[in-house]
Short mmCIF file of C-alpha atoms in Angstrom, two decimals:
data_model
loop_
_atom_site.label_atom_id
_atom_site.label_comp_id
_atom_site.label_asym_id
_atom_site.label_seq_id
_atom_site.Cartn_x
_atom_site.Cartn_y
_atom_site.Cartn_z
CA MET A 1 -98.70 -135.34 -211.84
CA SER A 2 -98.88 -138.12 -209.26
CA ALA A 3 -95.31 -137.28 -208.17
CA LEU A 4 -96.34 -133.66 -207.59
CA TRP A 5 -99.31 -134.74 -205.49
CA SER A 6 -97.07 -137.05 -203.47
CA LEU A 7 -94.64 -134.18 -202.86
CA CYS A 8 -97.44 -131.87 -201.76
CA ALA A 9 -98.84 -134.55 -199.45
CA GLY A 10 -95.40 -135.10 -197.94
CA LEU A 11 -94.91 -131.38 -197.32
CA LEU A 12 -98.36 -131.16 -195.73
CA LEU A 13 -97.60 -134.05 -193.38
CA LEU A 14 -94.28 -132.42 -192.50
CA LEU A 15 -95.97 -129.10 -191.68
CA LEU A 16 -98.58 -130.88 -189.53
CA TRP A 17 -95.80 -132.72 -187.69
CA VAL A 18 -93.91 -129.46 -187.11
CA ARG A 19 -97.09 -127.82 -185.84
CA HIS A 20 -97.73 -130.75 -183.49
CA ARG A 21 -94.19 -130.86 -182.07
CA GLY A 22 -93.66 -127.10 -182.10
CA LEU A 23 -91.17 -125.30 -184.32
CA GLU A 24 -88.62 -124.73 -181.54
CA ALA A 25 -88.68 -128.40 -180.50
CA VAL A 26 -88.11 -129.49 -184.11
CA LEU A 27 -85.24 -127.01 -184.59
CA VAL A 28 -83.56 -128.18 -181.38
CA HIS A 29 -84.14 -131.95 -181.42
CA HIS A 30 -84.59 -132.59 -185.16
CA ARG A 31 -82.42 -129.90 -186.66
CA TRP A 32 -81.51 -132.12 -189.57
CA VAL A 33 -85.04 -131.64 -190.98
CA PHE A 34 -84.53 -127.88 -191.32
CA VAL A 35 -80.92 -128.25 -192.46
CA CYS A 36 -81.68 -130.81 -195.17
CA LEU A 37 -84.81 -129.14 -196.53
CA PHE A 38 -83.72 -125.50 -196.39
CA LEU A 39 -80.09 -124.82 -195.47
CA LEU A 40 -78.44 -127.29 -197.85
CA PRO A 41 -80.24 -125.89 -200.95
CA LEU A 42 -79.59 -122.34 -199.75
CA SER A 43 -75.90 -123.15 -199.25
CA ILE A 44 -75.71 -124.35 -202.86
CA LEU A 45 -77.15 -121.03 -204.04
CA PHE A 46 -74.55 -119.17 -201.96
CA ASP A 47 -71.74 -121.19 -203.54
CA VAL A 48 -73.07 -120.69 -207.07
CA TYR A 49 -73.32 -116.94 -206.56
CA TYR A 50 -69.77 -116.55 -205.24
CA GLN A 51 -68.30 -118.84 -207.91
CA LEU A 52 -70.02 -116.86 -210.67
CA ARG A 53 -68.84 -113.63 -209.12
CA ALA A 54 -65.24 -114.87 -208.87
CA TRP A 55 -65.39 -116.05 -212.51
CA ALA A 56 -66.70 -112.68 -213.72
CA VAL A 57 -64.07 -110.74 -211.76
CA ARG A 58 -61.33 -112.91 -213.18
CA ARG A 59 -62.56 -112.63 -216.77
CA LEU A 60 -62.98 -108.85 -216.56
CA HIS A 61 -59.73 -108.31 -214.60
CA SER A 62 -61.67 -105.84 -212.46
CA ALA A 63 -60.24 -106.68 -209.03
CA PRO A 64 -56.94 -104.70 -209.21
CA ARG A 65 -58.64 -101.78 -210.94
CA LEU A 66 -61.43 -101.47 -208.38
CA HIS A 67 -59.31 -102.21 -205.31
CA ALA A 68 -57.93 -98.67 -204.90
CA GLN A 69 -61.42 -97.22 -205.30
CA ARG A 70 -62.83 -99.54 -202.63
CA VAL A 71 -60.00 -98.72 -200.23
CA ARG A 72 -60.66 -94.99 -200.70
CA HIS A 73 -64.31 -95.66 -199.81
CA ILE A 74 -63.18 -97.29 -196.55
CA GLN A 75 -60.94 -94.30 -195.81
CA ASP A 76 -63.86 -91.94 -196.48
CA GLN A 77 -66.03 -93.87 -193.99
CA VAL A 78 -63.32 -93.61 -191.30
CA ARG A 79 -62.93 -89.87 -191.89
CA GLU A 80 -66.70 -89.47 -191.71
CA TRP A 81 -66.59 -91.23 -188.32
CA LYS A 82 -63.96 -88.74 -187.18
CA ASN A 83 -66.03 -85.79 -188.40
CA GLU A 84 -69.03 -87.11 -186.45
CA GLY A 85 -66.99 -86.80 -183.27
CA SER A 86 -65.63 -90.35 -182.87
CA ARG A 87 -68.43 -91.12 -180.45
CA ARG A 88 -68.52 -94.88 -181.05
CA TYR A 89 -66.00 -97.60 -181.66
CA MET A 90 -65.61 -98.78 -185.25
CA CYS A 91 -65.86 -102.35 -186.57
CA THR A 92 -66.28 -104.01 -189.93
CA GLY A 93 -69.81 -103.94 -191.31
CA ARG A 94 -69.77 -107.62 -192.22
CA PRO A 95 -72.72 -109.28 -190.41
CA GLY A 96 -71.65 -111.42 -187.46
CA TRP A 97 -73.48 -114.47 -188.81
CA LEU A 98 -71.23 -114.53 -191.89
CA THR A 99 -68.12 -115.35 -189.83
CA VAL A 100 -67.01 -118.94 -189.25
CA SER A 101 -66.66 -118.36 -185.48
CA LEU A 102 -69.61 -119.67 -183.48
CA ARG A 103 -69.43 -116.60 -181.25
CA VAL A 104 -72.23 -114.05 -181.70
CA GLY A 105 -70.73 -110.57 -182.11
CA LYS A 106 -73.26 -108.31 -180.41
CA TYR A 107 -70.87 -105.34 -180.58
CA LYS A 108 -71.78 -104.79 -184.24
CA LYS A 109 -75.18 -103.47 -183.17
CA VAL A 110 -73.69 -100.55 -181.22
CA HIS A 111 -70.42 -99.82 -183.05
CA LYS A 112 -69.95 -97.77 -186.21
CA ASN A 113 -70.04 -100.29 -189.05
CA ILE A 114 -67.42 -99.70 -191.76
CA MET A 115 -68.41 -101.50 -194.94
CA ILE A 116 -65.50 -103.49 -196.41
CA ASN A 117 -66.35 -105.16 -199.71
CA LEU A 118 -62.94 -106.68 -200.46
CA MET A 119 -63.10 -110.31 -201.61
CA ASP A 120 -60.83 -110.72 -204.62
CA VAL A 121 -57.41 -112.06 -205.56
CA LEU A 122 -55.42 -109.02 -206.72
CA GLU A 123 -52.11 -110.26 -208.09
CA VAL A 124 -50.01 -113.39 -208.48
CA ASP A 125 -46.30 -112.51 -208.58
CA SER A 126 -44.53 -115.68 -209.75
CA GLU A 127 -41.11 -114.05 -209.63
CA ARG A 128 -41.38 -113.09 -205.94
CA GLN A 129 -43.57 -116.16 -205.23
CA VAL A 130 -46.17 -113.98 -203.53
CA VAL A 131 -49.93 -113.64 -203.97
CA ARG A 132 -51.67 -110.38 -203.03
CA VAL A 133 -55.26 -110.74 -201.88
CA GLU A 134 -58.09 -108.85 -200.25
CA PRO A 135 -59.17 -109.84 -196.72
CA LEU A 136 -62.44 -111.60 -197.58
CA VAL A 137 -60.81 -114.05 -200.00
CA THR A 138 -61.57 -117.56 -198.73
CA MET A 139 -59.30 -120.60 -198.60
CA GLY A 140 -61.51 -122.47 -201.05
CA GLN A 141 -61.42 -119.52 -203.45
CA LEU A 142 -57.66 -119.09 -203.15
CA THR A 143 -56.70 -122.72 -203.74
CA ALA A 144 -59.10 -122.92 -206.70
CA TYR A 145 -57.41 -119.82 -208.15
CA LEU A 146 -53.78 -120.81 -207.54
CA ASN A 147 -53.72 -124.58 -208.13
CA PRO A 148 -54.39 -124.42 -211.91
CA MET A 149 -51.40 -122.03 -212.14
CA GLY A 150 -49.17 -124.55 -210.40
CA TRP A 151 -49.04 -122.68 -207.09
CA THR A 152 -50.41 -123.04 -203.59
CA ILE A 153 -49.80 -121.32 -200.25
CA PRO A 154 -47.66 -123.02 -197.58
CA VAL A 155 -50.42 -123.15 -194.93
CA VAL A 156 -53.99 -123.81 -196.14
CA PRO A 157 -56.21 -123.85 -193.02
CA GLU A 158 -59.12 -126.27 -193.12
CA LEU A 159 -62.66 -125.28 -194.15
CA ASP A 160 -63.36 -123.57 -197.48
CA ASP A 161 -65.02 -120.49 -195.96
CA LEU A 162 -62.15 -119.34 -193.73
CA THR A 163 -61.04 -115.89 -194.91
CA VAL A 164 -57.56 -114.42 -195.20
CA GLY A 165 -58.58 -111.54 -192.92
CA GLY A 166 -59.89 -113.85 -190.23
CA LEU A 167 -56.77 -116.01 -190.38
CA ILE A 168 -54.50 -112.96 -190.00
CA MET A 169 -56.48 -111.00 -187.42
CA GLY A 170 -57.15 -114.26 -185.58
CA THR A 171 -54.97 -117.19 -186.55
CA GLY A 172 -54.86 -120.24 -188.79
CA ILE A 173 -53.05 -123.57 -188.85
CA GLU A 174 -52.68 -126.67 -191.03
CA SER A 175 -50.75 -129.91 -191.04
CA SER A 176 -47.85 -128.19 -192.83
CA SER A 177 -47.37 -125.77 -189.93
CA HIS A 178 -44.56 -127.85 -188.38
CA ILE A 179 -42.49 -126.44 -191.25
CA TYR A 180 -44.03 -123.03 -191.97
CA GLY A 181 -45.62 -121.99 -188.67
CA LEU A 182 -49.06 -120.42 -188.32
CA PHE A 183 -50.82 -118.68 -191.22
CA GLN A 184 -49.47 -115.30 -190.08
CA HIS A 185 -45.90 -116.58 -190.48
CA THR A 186 -46.46 -117.12 -194.23
CA CYS A 187 -47.51 -113.49 -194.76
CA VAL A 188 -44.92 -110.95 -195.92
CA ALA A 189 -46.96 -107.71 -195.93
CA TYR A 190 -50.22 -106.21 -194.69
CA GLU A 191 -52.03 -103.08 -195.86
CA LEU A 192 -54.29 -101.38 -193.32
CA VAL A 193 -56.52 -98.33 -193.01
CA LEU A 194 -55.77 -96.85 -189.58
CA ALA A 195 -57.92 -94.90 -187.13
CA ASP A 196 -57.00 -91.59 -188.76
CA GLY A 197 -58.05 -92.80 -192.22
CA SER A 198 -54.49 -93.20 -193.53
CA LEU A 199 -53.39 -96.21 -195.60
CA VAL A 200 -50.26 -97.97 -194.31
CA ARG A 201 -48.21 -100.90 -195.60
CA CYS A 202 -46.21 -102.93 -193.10
CA THR A 203 -43.60 -105.67 -193.52
CA PRO A 204 -40.89 -107.18 -191.28
CA THR A 205 -38.66 -104.24 -192.26
CA GLU A 206 -41.19 -101.42 -192.88
CA ASN A 207 -43.48 -100.41 -189.98
CA SER A 208 -42.32 -103.67 -188.40
CA ASP A 209 -43.98 -103.09 -185.01
CA LEU A 210 -47.36 -102.92 -186.70
CA PHE A 211 -46.57 -105.96 -188.85
CA TYR A 212 -45.92 -108.11 -185.77
CA ALA A 213 -48.80 -106.65 -183.73
CA VAL A 214 -51.56 -107.23 -186.32
CA PRO A 215 -51.91 -111.05 -185.92
CA TRP A 216 -54.30 -112.00 -183.09
CA SER A 217 -55.44 -108.35 -182.73
CA CYS A 218 -58.94 -109.14 -184.08
CA GLY A 219 -59.26 -105.89 -186.00
CA THR A 220 -58.51 -103.59 -183.06
CA LEU A 221 -55.51 -101.81 -184.63
CA GLY A 222 -56.96 -100.99 -188.03
CA PHE A 223 -58.86 -102.35 -191.03
CA LEU A 224 -56.98 -104.90 -193.12
CA VAL A 225 -57.46 -104.13 -196.83
CA ALA A 226 -54.83 -106.39 -198.46
CA ALA A 227 -52.21 -109.00 -197.60
CA GLU A 228 -49.27 -110.56 -199.40
CA ILE A 229 -48.78 -114.29 -198.80
CA LYS A 230 -45.91 -116.55 -199.79
CA MET A 231 -46.54 -119.14 -202.49
CA ILE A 232 -44.89 -122.52 -203.07
CA PRO A 233 -45.08 -124.79 -206.14
CA ALA A 234 -48.10 -127.08 -206.07
CA LYS A 235 -47.97 -130.79 -206.81
CA LYS A 236 -50.73 -133.10 -207.94
CA TYR A 237 -50.98 -135.43 -204.96
CA VAL A 238 -50.27 -135.84 -201.28
CA LYS A 239 -48.94 -139.30 -200.47
CA ILE A 240 -50.48 -140.12 -197.09
CA HIS A 241 -49.23 -142.76 -194.68
CA TYR A 242 -51.76 -143.85 -192.03
CA LYS A 243 -50.37 -145.38 -188.83
CA PRO A 244 -52.60 -146.52 -185.92
CA VAL A 245 -50.93 -146.06 -182.54
CA ARG A 246 -52.09 -147.30 -179.14
CA GLY A 247 -51.08 -146.14 -175.68
CA LEU A 248 -50.99 -142.45 -174.80
CA GLN A 249 -47.23 -142.35 -174.28
CA ASN A 250 -46.65 -144.07 -177.63
CA ILE A 251 -49.04 -141.68 -179.35
CA CYS A 252 -47.23 -138.61 -178.00
CA GLU A 253 -43.76 -139.99 -178.74
CA LYS A 254 -44.64 -141.00 -182.32
CA PHE A 255 -46.42 -137.73 -183.04
CA THR A 256 -43.50 -135.68 -181.70
CA GLU A 257 -41.01 -137.76 -183.70
CA GLU A 258 -42.91 -137.30 -186.98
CA SER A 259 -43.47 -133.58 -186.32
CA LYS A 260 -39.71 -133.01 -186.12
CA LYS A 261 -39.07 -134.59 -189.52
CA LYS A 262 -38.80 -131.86 -192.16
CA GLU A 263 -39.14 -134.46 -194.93
CA ASN A 264 -42.79 -134.80 -193.90
CA ASN A 265 -44.69 -132.06 -195.76
CA PHE A 266 -47.74 -132.77 -193.58
CA VAL A 267 -48.27 -134.22 -190.09
CA GLU A 268 -51.65 -134.72 -188.44
CA GLY A 269 -53.13 -136.84 -185.67
CA LEU A 270 -56.69 -137.90 -184.90
CA VAL A 271 -57.12 -139.15 -181.32
CA TYR A 272 -60.20 -141.40 -181.02
CA SER A 273 -59.87 -142.21 -177.30
CA LEU A 274 -57.37 -141.63 -174.49
CA ASP A 275 -55.12 -144.39 -175.82
CA GLU A 276 -56.05 -144.77 -179.51
CA ALA A 277 -55.00 -142.56 -182.41
CA VAL A 278 -54.08 -142.53 -186.08
CA ILE A 279 -51.02 -140.47 -187.00
CA MET A 280 -50.81 -139.35 -190.62
CA THR A 281 -47.78 -138.09 -192.49
CA GLY A 282 -47.86 -136.73 -196.02
CA VAL A 283 -45.46 -135.89 -198.83
CA LEU A 284 -46.24 -133.80 -201.92
CA THR A 285 -45.68 -135.67 -205.18
CA ASP A 286 -46.58 -135.54 -208.87
CA GLU A 287 -46.51 -139.34 -209.25
CA ALA A 288 -49.08 -141.76 -207.87
CA GLU A 289 -49.96 -145.44 -207.96
CA GLN A 290 -53.29 -145.39 -209.78
CA SER A 291 -54.75 -148.16 -207.63
CA LYS A 292 -54.09 -146.14 -204.46
CA ILE A 293 -55.54 -142.78 -205.53
CA ASN A 294 -58.36 -141.69 -203.21
CA ARG A 295 -60.33 -138.65 -204.32
CA ILE A 296 -61.61 -138.11 -200.80
CA GLY A 297 -63.18 -134.76 -201.65
CA ASN A 298 -65.78 -136.30 -204.00
CA TYR A 299 -69.26 -135.88 -202.59
CA TYR A 300 -70.02 -139.61 -202.36
CA LYS A 301 -66.85 -140.46 -200.43
CA PRO A 302 -66.90 -141.25 -196.68
CA TRP A 303 -66.15 -138.37 -194.34
CA PHE A 304 -62.40 -138.16 -193.86
CA PHE A 305 -62.31 -138.77 -190.10
CA LYS A 306 -64.48 -141.87 -190.56
CA HIS A 307 -62.24 -143.08 -193.36
CA VAL A 308 -59.19 -142.66 -191.11
CA GLU A 309 -60.90 -144.53 -188.28
CA LYS A 310 -61.07 -147.65 -190.47
CA TYR A 311 -57.30 -148.02 -190.20
CA LEU A 312 -57.59 -147.93 -186.41
CA LYS A 313 -60.39 -150.49 -186.29
CA ALA A 314 -58.56 -152.80 -188.70
CA ASP A 315 -55.28 -152.16 -186.84
CA ARG A 316 -53.34 -151.76 -190.07
CA THR A 317 -51.18 -149.13 -191.72
CA GLY A 318 -51.94 -147.82 -195.18
CA ILE A 319 -50.74 -145.58 -197.99
CA GLU A 320 -52.93 -143.47 -200.28
CA TYR A 321 -52.50 -140.70 -202.82
CA ILE A 322 -54.98 -137.87 -202.34
CA PRO A 323 -55.28 -135.06 -204.93
CA SER A 324 -53.72 -131.99 -203.33
CA ARG A 325 -56.81 -129.79 -203.27
CA HIS A 326 -58.88 -132.66 -201.89
CA TYR A 327 -56.31 -133.03 -199.13
CA TYR A 328 -56.26 -129.31 -198.28
CA HIS A 329 -60.03 -129.39 -197.72
CA ARG A 330 -60.36 -132.97 -196.45
CA HIS A 331 -62.33 -132.01 -193.30
CA THR A 332 -64.60 -129.48 -195.04
CA ARG A 333 -67.50 -131.77 -196.01
CA SER A 334 -68.03 -132.96 -192.44
CA ILE A 335 -66.89 -129.67 -190.81
CA PHE A 336 -64.28 -131.85 -189.11
CA TRP A 337 -66.81 -134.06 -187.25
CA GLU A 338 -69.36 -131.43 -186.27
CA LEU A 339 -71.82 -132.39 -189.01
CA GLN A 340 -72.53 -135.78 -187.40
CA ASP A 341 -74.30 -133.91 -184.56
CA ILE A 342 -76.43 -131.96 -187.06
CA ILE A 343 -77.14 -134.68 -189.65
CA PRO A 344 -76.62 -137.97 -187.74
CA PHE A 345 -77.02 -140.08 -190.90
CA GLY A 346 -74.84 -137.78 -193.04
CA ASN A 347 -72.11 -140.38 -193.57
CA ASN A 348 -74.58 -143.08 -194.58
CA PRO A 349 -73.73 -144.24 -198.14
CA VAL A 350 -77.32 -143.68 -199.35
CA PHE A 351 -77.35 -140.09 -198.09
CA ARG A 352 -73.87 -139.42 -199.50
CA TYR A 353 -74.74 -140.66 -202.98
CA LEU A 354 -78.12 -138.87 -203.12
CA PHE A 355 -77.41 -135.63 -201.26
CA GLY A 356 -73.68 -135.53 -200.51
CA TRP A 357 -73.14 -132.99 -203.32
CA MET A 358 -75.08 -130.46 -201.22
CA VAL A 359 -72.93 -130.91 -198.10
CA PRO A 360 -71.81 -129.09 -196.01
CA PRO A 361 -74.34 -126.45 -195.02
CA LYS A 362 -72.76 -123.02 -194.68
CA ILE A 363 -71.63 -122.37 -191.10
CA SER A 364 -72.85 -118.80 -191.52
CA LEU A 365 -76.38 -120.04 -192.34
CA LEU A 366 -76.31 -122.44 -189.40
CA LYS A 367 -75.50 -119.45 -187.16
CA LEU A 368 -78.14 -117.23 -188.75
CA THR A 369 -80.92 -119.75 -188.22
CA GLN A 370 -79.90 -121.37 -184.94
CA GLY A 371 -82.22 -119.34 -182.68
CA GLU A 372 -81.77 -118.56 -179.01
CA ALA A 373 -82.67 -122.07 -177.80
CA ILE A 374 -80.03 -123.78 -179.96
CA ARG A 375 -77.46 -121.09 -179.17
CA LYS A 376 -77.88 -121.70 -175.43
CA LEU A 377 -77.85 -125.46 -175.96
CA TYR A 378 -74.56 -125.24 -177.87
CA GLU A 379 -73.07 -122.85 -175.33
CA GLN A 380 -73.80 -125.14 -172.39
CA HIS A 381 -73.45 -128.60 -173.94
CA HIS A 382 -71.08 -128.21 -176.86
CA VAL A 383 -67.39 -127.41 -177.17
CA VAL A 384 -65.51 -125.88 -180.10
CA GLN A 385 -62.01 -125.05 -178.89
CA ASP A 386 -58.43 -125.04 -180.15
CA MET A 387 -55.69 -124.87 -177.54
CA LEU A 388 -52.07 -124.33 -178.61
CA VAL A 389 -49.59 -125.93 -176.19
CA PRO A 390 -45.87 -126.76 -176.27
CA MET A 391 -45.24 -130.19 -177.77
CA LYS A 392 -43.41 -131.20 -174.57
CA SER A 393 -46.75 -130.82 -172.73
CA LEU A 394 -48.77 -132.93 -175.20
CA GLU A 395 -49.30 -136.00 -172.99
CA LYS A 396 -50.34 -133.95 -169.97
CA SER A 397 -52.60 -131.83 -172.21
CA ILE A 398 -54.48 -134.80 -173.67
CA GLN A 399 -55.02 -136.17 -170.14
CA THR A 400 -56.40 -132.77 -169.09
CA PHE A 401 -58.71 -132.63 -172.12
CA HIS A 402 -59.94 -136.12 -171.22
CA VAL A 403 -60.67 -135.26 -167.57
CA ASP A 404 -62.21 -131.82 -168.15
CA LEU A 405 -64.05 -132.45 -171.43
CA ASN A 406 -63.90 -136.07 -172.64
CA VAL A 407 -64.54 -135.07 -176.26
CA TYR A 408 -63.37 -137.30 -179.11
CA PRO A 409 -61.95 -137.28 -181.70
CA LEU A 410 -59.27 -134.73 -180.84
CA TRP A 411 -57.37 -133.05 -183.67
CA LEU A 412 -53.60 -132.79 -183.31
CA CYS A 413 -51.70 -130.39 -185.55
CA PRO A 414 -48.03 -129.51 -184.90
CA PHE A 415 -46.52 -126.09 -185.63
CA ILE A 416 -43.32 -124.17 -185.08
CA LEU A 417 -43.66 -120.96 -183.10
CA PRO A 418 -40.85 -118.45 -183.77
CA ASN A 419 -39.77 -115.96 -181.14
CA ASN A 420 -41.16 -112.95 -183.02
CA PRO A 421 -42.59 -109.86 -181.32
CA GLY A 422 -46.36 -109.78 -180.83
CA MET A 423 -49.07 -111.37 -178.72
CA VAL A 424 -48.03 -114.99 -179.27
CA HIS A 425 -44.48 -116.33 -178.95
CA PRO A 426 -42.60 -119.00 -176.96
CA LYS A 427 -41.54 -118.39 -173.39
CA GLY A 428 -37.82 -118.65 -174.21
CA ASN A 429 -35.69 -116.96 -176.84
CA GLU A 430 -35.76 -119.84 -179.34
CA THR A 431 -38.28 -121.14 -181.85
CA GLU A 432 -40.31 -123.92 -180.20
CA LEU A 433 -42.42 -126.81 -181.45
CA TYR A 434 -46.07 -126.49 -180.39
CA VAL A 435 -49.22 -128.48 -181.10
CA ASP A 436 -52.82 -127.41 -181.66
CA ILE A 437 -55.30 -129.65 -179.82
CA GLY A 438 -58.76 -129.21 -181.32
CA ALA A 439 -61.85 -130.35 -179.41
CA TYR A 440 -65.16 -130.17 -181.29
CA GLY A 441 -68.32 -131.83 -180.04
CA GLU A 442 -70.44 -132.71 -177.04
CA PRO A 443 -68.43 -133.33 -173.84
CA LYS A 444 -69.05 -136.74 -172.30
CA ARG A 445 -67.75 -135.68 -168.91
CA LYS A 446 -70.40 -136.08 -166.21
CA GLN A 447 -71.72 -132.82 -164.77
CA PHE A 448 -70.00 -130.78 -167.48
CA GLU A 449 -70.57 -127.07 -166.91
CA ALA A 450 -69.31 -124.86 -169.72
CA ARG A 451 -67.94 -121.91 -167.77
CA ALA A 452 -66.33 -123.86 -164.92
CA SER A 453 -64.84 -126.55 -167.19
CA MET A 454 -63.46 -124.09 -169.72
CA ARG A 455 -61.96 -121.88 -167.04
CA GLN A 456 -60.19 -124.96 -165.71
CA MET A 457 -58.90 -125.69 -169.22
CA GLU A 458 -57.76 -122.10 -169.72
CA LYS A 459 -55.91 -122.19 -166.39
CA PHE A 460 -54.06 -125.31 -167.46
CA VAL A 461 -53.14 -123.83 -170.86
CA ARG A 462 -51.75 -120.71 -169.18
CA SER A 463 -49.71 -122.88 -166.79
CA VAL A 464 -47.84 -124.55 -169.69
CA HIS A 465 -47.43 -121.26 -171.57
CA GLY A 466 -50.01 -122.14 -174.18
CA PHE A 467 -52.59 -120.07 -176.02
CA GLN A 468 -56.30 -120.26 -176.76
CA MET A 469 -57.54 -119.53 -180.28
CA LEU A 470 -59.69 -116.41 -180.09
CA TYR A 471 -62.51 -117.53 -182.41
CA ALA A 472 -63.85 -119.68 -179.55
CA ASP A 473 -65.65 -118.86 -176.30
CA CYS A 474 -63.17 -117.40 -173.83
CA TYR A 475 -63.99 -117.16 -170.10
CA MET A 476 -60.81 -115.55 -168.77
CA THR A 477 -60.70 -112.35 -166.75
CA ARG A 478 -58.76 -109.43 -168.22
CA GLU A 479 -55.78 -110.17 -165.97
CA GLU A 480 -55.79 -113.86 -166.93
CA PHE A 481 -56.06 -112.98 -170.63
CA TRP A 482 -53.01 -110.73 -170.57
CA ASP A 483 -51.17 -113.33 -168.53
CA MET A 484 -51.70 -115.76 -171.44
CA PHE A 485 -50.90 -113.25 -174.21
CA ASP A 486 -48.06 -110.72 -174.43
CA GLY A 487 -49.77 -107.34 -174.70
CA SER A 488 -46.67 -105.12 -174.51
CA LEU A 489 -46.33 -104.31 -178.23
CA TYR A 490 -50.10 -104.31 -178.77
CA HIS A 491 -50.80 -101.74 -176.04
CA LYS A 492 -47.85 -99.60 -177.11
CA LEU A 493 -49.22 -99.34 -180.65
CA ARG A 494 -52.78 -98.64 -179.48
CA GLU A 495 -51.39 -95.64 -177.61
CA GLN A 496 -49.21 -94.46 -180.50
CA MET A 497 -51.88 -94.81 -183.19
CA ASN A 498 -54.79 -93.40 -181.13
CA CYS A 499 -56.71 -96.68 -181.31
CA LYS A 500 -58.27 -96.42 -177.85
CA ASP A 501 -61.13 -94.22 -179.05
CA ALA A 502 -61.44 -95.99 -182.39
CA PHE A 503 -61.46 -99.70 -181.58
CA PRO A 504 -62.26 -101.78 -178.49
CA GLU A 505 -59.43 -103.68 -176.83
CA VAL A 506 -59.18 -107.23 -178.13
CA TYR A 507 -60.22 -108.62 -174.73
CA ASP A 508 -63.44 -106.57 -174.73
CA LYS A 509 -64.22 -107.77 -178.22
CA ILE A 510 -63.87 -111.51 -177.74
CA CYS A 511 -64.08 -112.53 -174.05
CA LYS A 512 -67.40 -113.54 -172.51
CA ALA A 513 -66.57 -111.88 -169.18
CA ALA A 514 -66.32 -108.54 -171.00
CA ARG A 515 -69.34 -109.07 -173.28
CA HIS A 516 -71.87 -110.02 -170.59
#
């Protein structure tokens, strides 16, 4: 009874403190209070619900049986839109706050919302080594489904809640991309409901123009209802080699060298300052030295980027064996390093052991509860950007990131970019090695101004024939946007398939200059 009274007294004191400081001030300057007391428990409930749902679907084998029925319902909604006179653009009915992107999609309030309840794994074809899934299947869900069967997918983008649909209609990358390319390059077929309500399947040989135009189109050519993704055999561990490197030129040379080695199943770099980094290479294996196994995904373990930093501070190399699924989602618990700005003490051993099992809070819930004050604060004083640049421009790119943003750590992830048709391809006729530079955090540059600084960054990326990931804030004009991306095939298909009255152009959907 005394414990209950103590809890009540604590809650009363908390409420009095919130009333004294003001709710908005607490949410902005002490957001961890709200996150720890409300969002973490709510995130657990979300996870439990979706895990139970996935278990029930799997036990009842209902996903393949219900898929056709759900697709017909989507087609019926599109035809209803046509019968109403096609007066508004269409978009998915999924609430904007449920997406991982930090951008607020205001267009959903004025467009015709098409409800798409497709979130199941449909089929695992071991003979073809292909898995067929619905668009709202998440990376966490997919790896949990495939790994016990001895399979995985070649590119498993970080963060459990990233969906297949988002990774196709936008893009996705992982430290295996120097071998397999972007997420879209591991897909072998898409199924879409088009603006006329028809259902179409496209592959590199069947409706090939549509197949190559879908990635990066952000849902402006049709509604994705299924995708087929390549599978590869899974192994138990990833053998990781940590190597601290100092000096920007050395960092870029070593990273490029390791990225070209096909014997490395994984290559990743964390840049902690302009001249300090740790470069990691990994190899899949079924054997491990027991004393070197690190189950980094366990809730009480240090955040991965902090663990890696220890090798830099100690100036020593190291080898570890990380269970494969732990490796695939190694940055999930700390949302890369974003969680340190929300829960500053989140990596403290006491917090990890007591509450680490509740981490991370759902990004969707963070968006839903952020409020206008926090949204503006993040927009003006926070950066979440991924820029894809040719590997030959890496050194110049890191220097530009340092001058314009000064955000650390930076995430380096290499990938091959084939010369396929579509919005994103190399400048020449050959496959080229690129690198994703991810900047997440508060810029330390003096007099940082979001719009001016990001426009400067975008200009630089265009100058080296790079690309900006479209989940992030984009400040380019329409002309600048289509200078960065190749719109020839995209615009041709929008004309042919009568998309102009059905869906907004991708620029109008994602760029701030068009949305404000």
